[in-house]
Coordinates of C-alpha atoms in Angstrom, one line a residue:
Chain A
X1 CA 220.3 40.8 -14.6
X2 CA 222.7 42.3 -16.9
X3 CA 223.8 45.6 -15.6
X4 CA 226.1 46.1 -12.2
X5 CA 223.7 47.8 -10.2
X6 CA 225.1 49.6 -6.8
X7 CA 221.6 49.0 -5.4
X8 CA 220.8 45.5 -3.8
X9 CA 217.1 46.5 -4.0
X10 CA 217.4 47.0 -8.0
X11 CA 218.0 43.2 -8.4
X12 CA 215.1 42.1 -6.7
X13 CA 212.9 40.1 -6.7
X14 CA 215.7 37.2 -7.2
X15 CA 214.9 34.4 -9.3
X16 CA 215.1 30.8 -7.4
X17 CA 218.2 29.5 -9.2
X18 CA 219.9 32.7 -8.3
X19 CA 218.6 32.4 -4.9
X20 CA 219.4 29.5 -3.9
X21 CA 222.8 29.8 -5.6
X22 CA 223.5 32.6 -3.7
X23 CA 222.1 30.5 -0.7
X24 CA 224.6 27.7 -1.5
X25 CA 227.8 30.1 -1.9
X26 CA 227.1 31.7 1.6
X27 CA 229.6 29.7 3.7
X28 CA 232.1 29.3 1.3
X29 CA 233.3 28.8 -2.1
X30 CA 232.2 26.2 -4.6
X31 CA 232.6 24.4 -7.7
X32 CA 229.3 23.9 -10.6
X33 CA 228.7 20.2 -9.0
X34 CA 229.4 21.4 -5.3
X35 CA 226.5 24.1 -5.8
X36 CA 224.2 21.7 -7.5
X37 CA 224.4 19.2 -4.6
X38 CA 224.2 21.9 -1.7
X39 CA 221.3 23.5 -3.6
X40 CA 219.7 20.1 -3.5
X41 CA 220.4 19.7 0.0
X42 CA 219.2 22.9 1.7
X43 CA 216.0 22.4 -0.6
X44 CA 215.2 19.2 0.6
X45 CA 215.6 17.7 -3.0
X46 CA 212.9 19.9 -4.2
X47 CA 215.1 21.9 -6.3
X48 CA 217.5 20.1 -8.6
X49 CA 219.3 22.5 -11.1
X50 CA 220.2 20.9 -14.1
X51 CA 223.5 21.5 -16.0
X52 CA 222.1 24.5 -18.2
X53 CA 220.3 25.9 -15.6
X54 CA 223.1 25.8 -13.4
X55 CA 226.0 27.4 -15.4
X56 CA 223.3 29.7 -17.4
X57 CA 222.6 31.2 -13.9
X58 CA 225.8 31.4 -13.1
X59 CA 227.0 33.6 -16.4
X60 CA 224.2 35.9 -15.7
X61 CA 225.1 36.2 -11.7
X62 CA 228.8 36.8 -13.3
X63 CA 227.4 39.5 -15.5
X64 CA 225.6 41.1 -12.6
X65 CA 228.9 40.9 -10.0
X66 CA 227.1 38.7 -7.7
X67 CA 229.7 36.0 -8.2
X68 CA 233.0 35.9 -9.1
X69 CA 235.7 33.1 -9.9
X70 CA 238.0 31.8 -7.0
X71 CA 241.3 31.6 -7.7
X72 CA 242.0 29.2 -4.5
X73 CA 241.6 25.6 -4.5
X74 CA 240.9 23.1 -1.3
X75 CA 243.7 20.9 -2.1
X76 CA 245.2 20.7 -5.7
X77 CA 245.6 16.9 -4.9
X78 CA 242.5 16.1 -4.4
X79 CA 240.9 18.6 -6.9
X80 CA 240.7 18.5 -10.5
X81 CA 242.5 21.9 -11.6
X82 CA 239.9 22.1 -14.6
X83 CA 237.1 23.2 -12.3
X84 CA 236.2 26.7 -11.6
X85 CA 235.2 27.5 -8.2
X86 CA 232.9 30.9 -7.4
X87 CA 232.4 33.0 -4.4
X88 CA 230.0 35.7 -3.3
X89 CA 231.1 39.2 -4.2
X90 CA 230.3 41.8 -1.4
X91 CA 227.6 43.1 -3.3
X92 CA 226.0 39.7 -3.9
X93 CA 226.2 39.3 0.1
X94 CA 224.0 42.2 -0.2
X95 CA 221.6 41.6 -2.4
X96 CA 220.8 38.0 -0.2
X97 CA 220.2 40.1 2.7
X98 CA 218.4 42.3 0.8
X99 CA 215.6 39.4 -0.8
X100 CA 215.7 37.5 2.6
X101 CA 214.5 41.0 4.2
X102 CA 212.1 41.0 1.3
X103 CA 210.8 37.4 1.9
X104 CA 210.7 37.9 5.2
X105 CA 208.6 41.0 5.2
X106 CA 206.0 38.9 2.9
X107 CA 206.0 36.4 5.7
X108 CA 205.2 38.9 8.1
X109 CA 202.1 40.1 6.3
X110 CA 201.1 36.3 5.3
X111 CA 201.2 35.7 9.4
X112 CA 199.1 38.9 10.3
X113 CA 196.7 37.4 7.7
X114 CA 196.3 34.3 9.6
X115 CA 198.0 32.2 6.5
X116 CA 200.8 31.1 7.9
X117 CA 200.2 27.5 9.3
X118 CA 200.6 26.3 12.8
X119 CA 203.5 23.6 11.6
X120 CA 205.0 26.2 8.9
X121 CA 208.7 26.1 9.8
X122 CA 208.9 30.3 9.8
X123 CA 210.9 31.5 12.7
X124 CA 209.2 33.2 15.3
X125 CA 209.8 37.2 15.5
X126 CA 210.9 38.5 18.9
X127 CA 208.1 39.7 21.3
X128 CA 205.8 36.8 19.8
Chain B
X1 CA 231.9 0.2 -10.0
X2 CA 229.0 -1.8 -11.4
X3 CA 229.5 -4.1 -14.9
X4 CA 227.4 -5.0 -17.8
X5 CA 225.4 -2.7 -20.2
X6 CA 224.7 -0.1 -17.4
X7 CA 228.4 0.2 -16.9
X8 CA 228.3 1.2 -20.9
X9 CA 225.1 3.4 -20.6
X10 CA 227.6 4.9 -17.8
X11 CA 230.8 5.9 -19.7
X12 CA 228.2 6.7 -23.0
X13 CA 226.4 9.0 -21.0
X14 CA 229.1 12.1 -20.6
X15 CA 230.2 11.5 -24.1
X16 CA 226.5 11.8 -25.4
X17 CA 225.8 15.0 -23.6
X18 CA 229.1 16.6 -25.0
X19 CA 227.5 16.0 -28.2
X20 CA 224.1 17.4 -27.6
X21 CA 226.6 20.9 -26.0
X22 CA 225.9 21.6 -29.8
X23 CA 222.7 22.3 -29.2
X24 CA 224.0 25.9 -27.6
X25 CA 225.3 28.8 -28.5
X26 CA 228.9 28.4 -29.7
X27 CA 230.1 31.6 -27.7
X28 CA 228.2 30.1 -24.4
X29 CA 229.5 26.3 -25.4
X30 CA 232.7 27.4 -25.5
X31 CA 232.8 29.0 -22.2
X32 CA 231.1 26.8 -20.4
X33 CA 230.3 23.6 -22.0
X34 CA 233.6 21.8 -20.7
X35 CA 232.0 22.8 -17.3
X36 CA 228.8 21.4 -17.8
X37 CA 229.9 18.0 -19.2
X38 CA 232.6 17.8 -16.2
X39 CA 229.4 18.6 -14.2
X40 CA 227.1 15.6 -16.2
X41 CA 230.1 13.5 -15.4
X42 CA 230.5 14.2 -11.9
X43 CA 226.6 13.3 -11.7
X44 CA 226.4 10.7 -13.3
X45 CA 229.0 8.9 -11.9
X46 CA 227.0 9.4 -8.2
X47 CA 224.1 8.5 -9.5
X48 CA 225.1 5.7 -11.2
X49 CA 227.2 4.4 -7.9
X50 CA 224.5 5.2 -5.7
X51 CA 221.5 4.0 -7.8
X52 CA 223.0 2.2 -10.8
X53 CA 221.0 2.3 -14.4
X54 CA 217.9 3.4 -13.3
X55 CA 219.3 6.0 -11.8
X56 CA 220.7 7.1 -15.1
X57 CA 217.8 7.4 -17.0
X58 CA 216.4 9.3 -13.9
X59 CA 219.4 11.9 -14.8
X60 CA 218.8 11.8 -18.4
X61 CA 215.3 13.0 -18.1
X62 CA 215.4 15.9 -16.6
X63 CA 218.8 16.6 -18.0
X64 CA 217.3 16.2 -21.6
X65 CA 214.4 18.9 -20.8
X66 CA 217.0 21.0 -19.5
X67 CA 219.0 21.2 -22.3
X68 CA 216.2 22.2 -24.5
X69 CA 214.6 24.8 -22.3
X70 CA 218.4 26.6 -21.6
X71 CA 219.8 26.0 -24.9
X72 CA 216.7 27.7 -26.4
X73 CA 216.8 30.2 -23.6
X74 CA 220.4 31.0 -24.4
X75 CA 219.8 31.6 -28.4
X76 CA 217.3 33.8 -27.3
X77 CA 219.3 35.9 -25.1
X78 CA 222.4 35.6 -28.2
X79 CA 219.7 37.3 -30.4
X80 CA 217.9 39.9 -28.2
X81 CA 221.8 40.9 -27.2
X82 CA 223.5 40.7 -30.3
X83 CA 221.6 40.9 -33.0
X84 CA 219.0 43.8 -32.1
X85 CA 221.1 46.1 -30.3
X86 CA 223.6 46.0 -33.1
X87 CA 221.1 47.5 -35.3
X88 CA 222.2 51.3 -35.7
X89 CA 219.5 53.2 -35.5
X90 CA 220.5 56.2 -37.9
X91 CA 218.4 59.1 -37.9
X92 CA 217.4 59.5 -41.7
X93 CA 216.4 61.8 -44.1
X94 CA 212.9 60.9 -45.7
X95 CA 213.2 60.3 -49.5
X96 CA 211.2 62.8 -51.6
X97 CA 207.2 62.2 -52.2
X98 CA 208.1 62.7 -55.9
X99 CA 210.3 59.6 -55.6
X100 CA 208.2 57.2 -53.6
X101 CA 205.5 58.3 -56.2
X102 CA 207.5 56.9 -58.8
X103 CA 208.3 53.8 -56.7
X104 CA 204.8 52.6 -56.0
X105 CA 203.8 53.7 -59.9
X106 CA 203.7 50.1 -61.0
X107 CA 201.9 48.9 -58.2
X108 CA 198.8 51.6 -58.6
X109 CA 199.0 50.1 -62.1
X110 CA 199.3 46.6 -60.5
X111 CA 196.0 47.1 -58.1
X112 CA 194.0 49.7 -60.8
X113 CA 194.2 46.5 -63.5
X114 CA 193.8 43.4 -61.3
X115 CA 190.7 45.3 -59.4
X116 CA 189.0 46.4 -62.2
X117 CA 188.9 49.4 -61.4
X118 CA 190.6 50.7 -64.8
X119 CA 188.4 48.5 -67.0
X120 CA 185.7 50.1 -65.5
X121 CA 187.0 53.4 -66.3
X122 CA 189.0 52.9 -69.7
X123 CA 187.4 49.8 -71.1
X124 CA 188.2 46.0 -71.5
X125 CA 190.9 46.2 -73.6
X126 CA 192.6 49.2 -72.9
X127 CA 192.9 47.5 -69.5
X128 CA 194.4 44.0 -71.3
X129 CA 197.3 47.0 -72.6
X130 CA 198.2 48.1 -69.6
X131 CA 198.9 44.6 -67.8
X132 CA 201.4 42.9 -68.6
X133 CA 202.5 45.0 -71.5
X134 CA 202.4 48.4 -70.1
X135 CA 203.2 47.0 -67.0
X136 CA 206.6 46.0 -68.2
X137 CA 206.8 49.3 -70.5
X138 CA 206.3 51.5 -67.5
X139 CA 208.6 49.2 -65.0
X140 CA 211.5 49.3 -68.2
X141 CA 211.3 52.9 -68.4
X142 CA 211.3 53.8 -64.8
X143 CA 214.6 51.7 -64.3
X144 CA 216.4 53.0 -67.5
X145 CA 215.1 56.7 -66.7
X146 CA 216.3 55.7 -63.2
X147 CA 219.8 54.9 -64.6
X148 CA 220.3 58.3 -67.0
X149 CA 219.1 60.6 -64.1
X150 CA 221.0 58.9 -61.1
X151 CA 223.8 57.4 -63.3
X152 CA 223.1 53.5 -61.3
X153 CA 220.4 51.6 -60.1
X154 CA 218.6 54.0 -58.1
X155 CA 216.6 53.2 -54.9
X156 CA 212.7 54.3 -56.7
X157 CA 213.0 52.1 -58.8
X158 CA 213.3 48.8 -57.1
X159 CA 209.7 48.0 -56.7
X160 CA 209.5 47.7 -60.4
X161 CA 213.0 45.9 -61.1
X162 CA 211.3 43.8 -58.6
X163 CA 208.7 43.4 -61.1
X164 CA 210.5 42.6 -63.9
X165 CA 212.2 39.9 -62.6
X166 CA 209.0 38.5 -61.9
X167 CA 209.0 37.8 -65.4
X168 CA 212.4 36.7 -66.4
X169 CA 213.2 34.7 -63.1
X170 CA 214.6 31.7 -65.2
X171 CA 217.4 34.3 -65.7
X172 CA 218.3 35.2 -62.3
X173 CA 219.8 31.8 -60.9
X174 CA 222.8 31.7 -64.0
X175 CA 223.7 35.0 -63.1
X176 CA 223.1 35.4 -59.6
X177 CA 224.8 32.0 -58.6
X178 CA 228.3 33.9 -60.5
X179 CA 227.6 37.6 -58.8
X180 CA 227.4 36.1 -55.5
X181 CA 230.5 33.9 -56.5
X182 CA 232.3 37.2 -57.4
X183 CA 231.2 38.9 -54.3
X184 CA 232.2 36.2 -51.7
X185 CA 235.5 36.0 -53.5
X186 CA 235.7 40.0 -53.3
X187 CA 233.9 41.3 -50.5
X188 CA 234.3 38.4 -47.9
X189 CA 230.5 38.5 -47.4
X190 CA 229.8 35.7 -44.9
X191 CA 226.0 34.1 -44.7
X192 CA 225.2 34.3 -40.8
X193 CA 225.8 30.2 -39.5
X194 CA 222.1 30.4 -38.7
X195 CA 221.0 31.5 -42.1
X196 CA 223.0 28.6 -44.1
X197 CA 221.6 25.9 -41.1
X198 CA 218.2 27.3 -42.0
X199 CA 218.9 26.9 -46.0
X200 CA 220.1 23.1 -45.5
X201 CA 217.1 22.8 -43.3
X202 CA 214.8 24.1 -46.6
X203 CA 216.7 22.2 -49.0
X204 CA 215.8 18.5 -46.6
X205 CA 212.6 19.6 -45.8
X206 CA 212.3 20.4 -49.9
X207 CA 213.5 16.8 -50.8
X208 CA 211.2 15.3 -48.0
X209 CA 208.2 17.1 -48.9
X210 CA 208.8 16.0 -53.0
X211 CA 208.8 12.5 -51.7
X212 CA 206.2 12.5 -49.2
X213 CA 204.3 14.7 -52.3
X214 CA 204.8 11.3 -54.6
X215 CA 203.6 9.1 -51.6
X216 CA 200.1 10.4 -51.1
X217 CA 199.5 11.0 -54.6
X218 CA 199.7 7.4 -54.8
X219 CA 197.5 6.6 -51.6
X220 CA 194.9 9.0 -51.3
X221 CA 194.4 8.4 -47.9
X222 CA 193.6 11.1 -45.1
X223 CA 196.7 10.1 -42.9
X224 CA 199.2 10.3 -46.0
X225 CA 197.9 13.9 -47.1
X226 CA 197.9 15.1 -43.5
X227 CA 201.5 13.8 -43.6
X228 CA 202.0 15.2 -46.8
X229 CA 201.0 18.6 -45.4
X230 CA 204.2 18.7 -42.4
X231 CA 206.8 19.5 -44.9
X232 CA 205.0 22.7 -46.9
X233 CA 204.3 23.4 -42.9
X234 CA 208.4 23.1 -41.9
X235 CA 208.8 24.7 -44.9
X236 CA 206.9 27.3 -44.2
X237 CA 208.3 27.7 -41.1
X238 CA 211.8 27.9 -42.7
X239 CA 211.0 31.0 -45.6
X240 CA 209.5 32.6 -42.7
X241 CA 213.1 32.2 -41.0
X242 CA 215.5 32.5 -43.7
X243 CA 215.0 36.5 -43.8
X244 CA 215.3 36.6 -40.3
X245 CA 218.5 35.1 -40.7
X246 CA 219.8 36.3 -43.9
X247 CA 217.9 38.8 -44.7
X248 CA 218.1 41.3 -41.2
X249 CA 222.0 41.0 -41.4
X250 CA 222.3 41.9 -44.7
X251 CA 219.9 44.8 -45.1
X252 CA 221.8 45.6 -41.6
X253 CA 224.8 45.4 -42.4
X254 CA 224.0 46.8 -47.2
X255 CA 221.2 49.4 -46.1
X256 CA 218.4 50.3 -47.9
X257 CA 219.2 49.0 -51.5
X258 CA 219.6 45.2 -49.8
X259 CA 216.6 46.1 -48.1
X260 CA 214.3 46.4 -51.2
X261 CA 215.9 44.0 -53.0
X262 CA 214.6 41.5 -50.1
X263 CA 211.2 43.0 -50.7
X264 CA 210.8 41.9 -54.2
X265 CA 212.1 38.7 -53.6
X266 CA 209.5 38.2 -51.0
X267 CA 206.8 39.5 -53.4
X268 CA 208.2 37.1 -56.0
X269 CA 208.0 34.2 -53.4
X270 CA 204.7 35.3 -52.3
X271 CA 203.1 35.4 -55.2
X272 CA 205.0 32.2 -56.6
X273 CA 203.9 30.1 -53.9
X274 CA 201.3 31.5 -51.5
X275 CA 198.4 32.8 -54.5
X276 CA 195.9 33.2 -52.1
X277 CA 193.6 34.3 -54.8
X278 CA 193.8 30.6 -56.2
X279 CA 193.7 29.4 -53.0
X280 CA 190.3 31.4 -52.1
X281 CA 188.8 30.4 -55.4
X282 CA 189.1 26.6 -54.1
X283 CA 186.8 27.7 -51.9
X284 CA 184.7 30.3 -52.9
X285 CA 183.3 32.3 -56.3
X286 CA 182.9 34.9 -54.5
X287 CA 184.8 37.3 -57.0
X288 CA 185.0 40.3 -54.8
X289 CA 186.7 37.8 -51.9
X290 CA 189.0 36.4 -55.4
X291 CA 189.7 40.0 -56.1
X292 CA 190.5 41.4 -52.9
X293 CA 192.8 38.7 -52.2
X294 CA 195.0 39.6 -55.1
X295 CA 194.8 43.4 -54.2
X296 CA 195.5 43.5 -50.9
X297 CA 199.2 41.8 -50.6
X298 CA 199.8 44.2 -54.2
X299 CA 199.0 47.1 -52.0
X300 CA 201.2 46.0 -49.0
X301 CA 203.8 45.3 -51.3
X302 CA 203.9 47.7 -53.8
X303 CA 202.3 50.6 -52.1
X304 CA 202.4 50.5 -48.5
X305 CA 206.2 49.0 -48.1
X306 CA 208.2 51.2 -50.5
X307 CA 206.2 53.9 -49.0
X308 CA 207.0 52.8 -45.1
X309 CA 211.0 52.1 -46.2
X310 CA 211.5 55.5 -47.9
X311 CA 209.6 57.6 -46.1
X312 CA 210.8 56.0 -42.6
X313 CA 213.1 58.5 -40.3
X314 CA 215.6 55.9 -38.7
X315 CA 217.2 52.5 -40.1
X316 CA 215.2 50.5 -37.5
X317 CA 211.8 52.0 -39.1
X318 CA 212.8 50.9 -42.3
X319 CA 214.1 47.5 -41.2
X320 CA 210.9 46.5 -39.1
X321 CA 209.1 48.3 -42.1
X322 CA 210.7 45.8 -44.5
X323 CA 210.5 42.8 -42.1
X324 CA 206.6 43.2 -40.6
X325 CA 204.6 43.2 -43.7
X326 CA 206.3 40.5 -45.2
X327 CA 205.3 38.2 -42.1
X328 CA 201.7 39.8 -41.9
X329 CA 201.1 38.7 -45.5
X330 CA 202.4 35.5 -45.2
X331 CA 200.7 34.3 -42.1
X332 CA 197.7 35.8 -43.5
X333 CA 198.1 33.8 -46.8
X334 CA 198.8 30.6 -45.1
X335 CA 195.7 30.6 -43.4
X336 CA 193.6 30.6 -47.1
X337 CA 195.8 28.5 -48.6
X338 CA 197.6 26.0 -45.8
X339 CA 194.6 23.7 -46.4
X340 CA 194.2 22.5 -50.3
X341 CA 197.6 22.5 -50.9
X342 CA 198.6 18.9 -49.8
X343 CA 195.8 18.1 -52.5
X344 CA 197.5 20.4 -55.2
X345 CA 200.1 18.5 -57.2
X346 CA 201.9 20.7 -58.5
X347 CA 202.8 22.7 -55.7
X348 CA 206.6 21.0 -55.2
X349 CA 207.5 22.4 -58.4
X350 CA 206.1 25.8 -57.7
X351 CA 207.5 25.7 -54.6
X352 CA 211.0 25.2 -56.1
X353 CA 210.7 27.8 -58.3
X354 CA 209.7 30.4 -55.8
X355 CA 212.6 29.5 -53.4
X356 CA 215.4 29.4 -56.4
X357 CA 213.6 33.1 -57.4
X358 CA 214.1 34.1 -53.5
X359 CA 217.3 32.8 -53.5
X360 CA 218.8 34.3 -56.5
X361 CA 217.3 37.7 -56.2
X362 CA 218.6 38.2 -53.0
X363 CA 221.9 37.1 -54.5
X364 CA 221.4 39.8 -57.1
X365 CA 220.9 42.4 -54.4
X366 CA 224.4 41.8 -52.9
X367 CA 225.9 41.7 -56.1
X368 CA 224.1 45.0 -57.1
X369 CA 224.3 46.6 -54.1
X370 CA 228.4 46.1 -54.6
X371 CA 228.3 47.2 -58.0
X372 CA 226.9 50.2 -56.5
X373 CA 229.2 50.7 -54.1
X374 CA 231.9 50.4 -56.0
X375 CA 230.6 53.7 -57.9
X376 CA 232.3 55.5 -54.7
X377 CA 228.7 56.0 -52.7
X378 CA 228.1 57.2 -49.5
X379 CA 227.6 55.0 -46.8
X380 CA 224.9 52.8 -46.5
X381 CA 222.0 54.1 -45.1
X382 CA 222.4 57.4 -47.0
X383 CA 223.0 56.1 -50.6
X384 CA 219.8 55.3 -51.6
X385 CA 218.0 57.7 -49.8
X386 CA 220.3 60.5 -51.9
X387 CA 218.9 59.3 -55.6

């Protein structure tokens, strides 16, 4: 993940830090700690990103142009002016859709394989 | 807020982990370690609140593993993008057969003496003539032949200056500690911050392994020899390093002459402190095994390297041709002779030696390699190939 690619497809597959980063950055902007605790949060505490991890992922989803630095802040009073917040980039919107089309074409095939458990929480395709 | 010594573990915590940011690349520590110890902050200071100083240690653990696993991840990615790419791959001109001929002349000598081979054909004492003495003869000639034809130090003839020195390394250090001097102070040469870490690393793991030498000559116990035997192991680890780190930049950055000169230190090392052939006969009288063991690194070093470097087509041939066979032979060495050494006494001495020789020949190639460029050469990577 070191060139700007203009294909989503290119990128793939995404790592789970950058995943879930991008995961975490879909509804809005956020600062390093803000991502660490939503990442925790929509991963049921399976997935806790340690400092290095975190910002290492981040300088590499810099590099790529799936994030980039927000310039905005929620309220200067309440913030610390020291933190960076970050924000998907178009083409980081894209290359979400693109792996969550990925992963959910692998589901797909592990459901006409019969692997997919009855209390799996997979959304049900339409027509099923 | 919660008192007593987990309200200190609390406020040491940040402060702590700014400490270990040191542990990263300076170029990523300086763009993001105020982040990440605002981050640690902002972490612990939940944690603590929610879970107080259990909590904390329940940070610091996975934090800790984290730090390692990135940080090395990070030096890796410094390397791969910095350092490699920013080789130049020149195209080169291949140096004349005539002139690797004469390059690997004293090493044909070298392997025809120490394999027999000429006492066989020529006779016992014919054989005696030829090494040392008309080693050195043929070495002193090629150099000063070397300097009348090409008017300096000319690249052939490296292999054997690299020989000479073997001889008169109690020389070198005097000499070479001023010429580096004079070039630092002239050419603003700088020794890569990994490369001087890695020699104050050597030079602790030296003093530790002298000491823990003493110890188990003192207590002949297993456990004090197999303690004995970390340090020559980190040291080891650390001449395999320190041409990594000094030794790629500057035959990078001072082409092919810095290059060789890195060879025959390594051969000098090699032969100063790995002797596999005294190793092997530790184990075995087996004087084919004995014999081949002194032949083989010869040929690799005085046959099959000058031959890669000068006949290689780009710089990154002749880097990776100076690099590889220096590593192959020293793994391969270490394996013989990794084992008896904690039981050889001697070895801290001739360990010394050999990394004052390494030290202060590569010091001589700088300051040579100046010298020479101070004659109004070409560039770099064309210089020596020209002579």
């Amino acid at each position: 993940m070191e060139k700007i690619t203009s294909e989503p497809q290119e990128m793939l597959p995404l790592t789970p830090a950058v995943f879930n980063i991008l995961l975490a950055l879909a509804d809005g902007e956020r600062h390093g700690y803000g991502i660490m605790k939503e990442v925790e949060e929509q991963t049921q505490r399976q997935m806790r990103m340690g400092p290095g991890t975190l910002y290492g992922t981040i300088k590499r989803m810099f590099a790529a142009g799936l994030i980039e630095e927000s310039d905005e802040r929620p309220d200067p009073e309440l913030d610390d002016e020291r933190r960076r917040y970050y924000r998907l980039t178009e083409f980081g919107r894209r290359v979400a859709s693109a792996e969550l089309e990925r992963l959910s074409n692998l589901i797909r095939v592990a459901r006409a394989k019969q692997l997919v458990g009855k209390t799996a929480l997979i959304p049900q395709e339409k027509g099923e | 807020m919660r008192t007593g010594s987990g309200s200190r573990v609390f406020s040491a915590s940040p402060k702590l982990y700014q400490i270990l940011l040191v542990a990263y690349p300076a170029e990523h520590r300086r763009e993001y370690g105020p982040l990440m110890a605002q981050l640690f902050r902002d972490l612990c200071r939940d944690t603590y609140q929610r879970s107080g100083l259990l909590g904390l240690v329940g940070v610091w653990i996975p934090t800790l593993w984290d730090l390692v696993k990135t940080a090395a991840s990070e030096h890796i990615d410094v390397l791969r993008k910095g350092s490699l790419p920013q080789m130049q791959n020149h195209p080169l001109i291949p140096v004349s057969w005539l002139r690797v001929g004469l390059a690997i002349l004293p090493g044909l000598l070298v392997i025809g003496t120490r394999s027999g081979f000429f006492e066989d054909m020529l006779g016992r004492r014919i054989s005696q003539v030829l090494e040392p003495n008309g080693l050195l003869v043929l070495c002193a000639l090629l150099i000063v032949t070397g300097l009348v034809l090409g008017r300096k130090l000319v690249a052939w003839s490296f292999p054997a200056l690299g020989i000479l020195l073997f001889g008169v390394w109690w020389l070198v250090p005097p000499v070479a500690a001023f010429g580096v001097y004079q070039v630092y102070k002239q050419k603003g040469l700088r020794i890569p911050r990994s490369g001087k870490i890695i020699l104050c690393l050597l030079g602790l793991v030296f003093a530790a392994d002298f000491i823990l030498s003493v110890l188990s000559d003192h207590n002949p116990e297993k456990l004090a020899a197999i303690v004995a035997g970390l340090s020559p192991l980190l040291l080891w680890i650390g001449l395999l390093l320190l041409p990594i780190a000094i030794g790629l930049p500057l035959a990078q950055r001072e082409g092919l002459l810095a290059g060789l000169f890195i060879v025959a230190a390594e051969f000098i090392l090699f032969f100063e402190i790995f002797d596999p052939s005294y190793a092997l006969g530790m184990w075995t009288s087996n004087q084919a095994l004995i014999v081949a063991a002194e032949v083989v690194p010869a040929v690799g070093f005085l046959v099959v390297v000058p031959i890669w470097i000068m006949r290689s087509r780009s710089t990154h041939g002749r880097i990776w041709g100076l690099l590889l066979p220096v590593f192959a032979a020293l793994i391969g060495t270490e394996a013989i002779s990794g084992t008896v050494r904690p039981y050889y006494t001697g070895i801290w001495l001739t360990r010394a030696i050999g990394i004052a020789q390494f030290l202060a020949t590569l010091a001589l190639a700088v300051v040579l390699y100046v010298m020479n460029r101070q004659d109004g050469s070409p560039t770099p990577n064309q210089e020596a190939l020209v002579h």
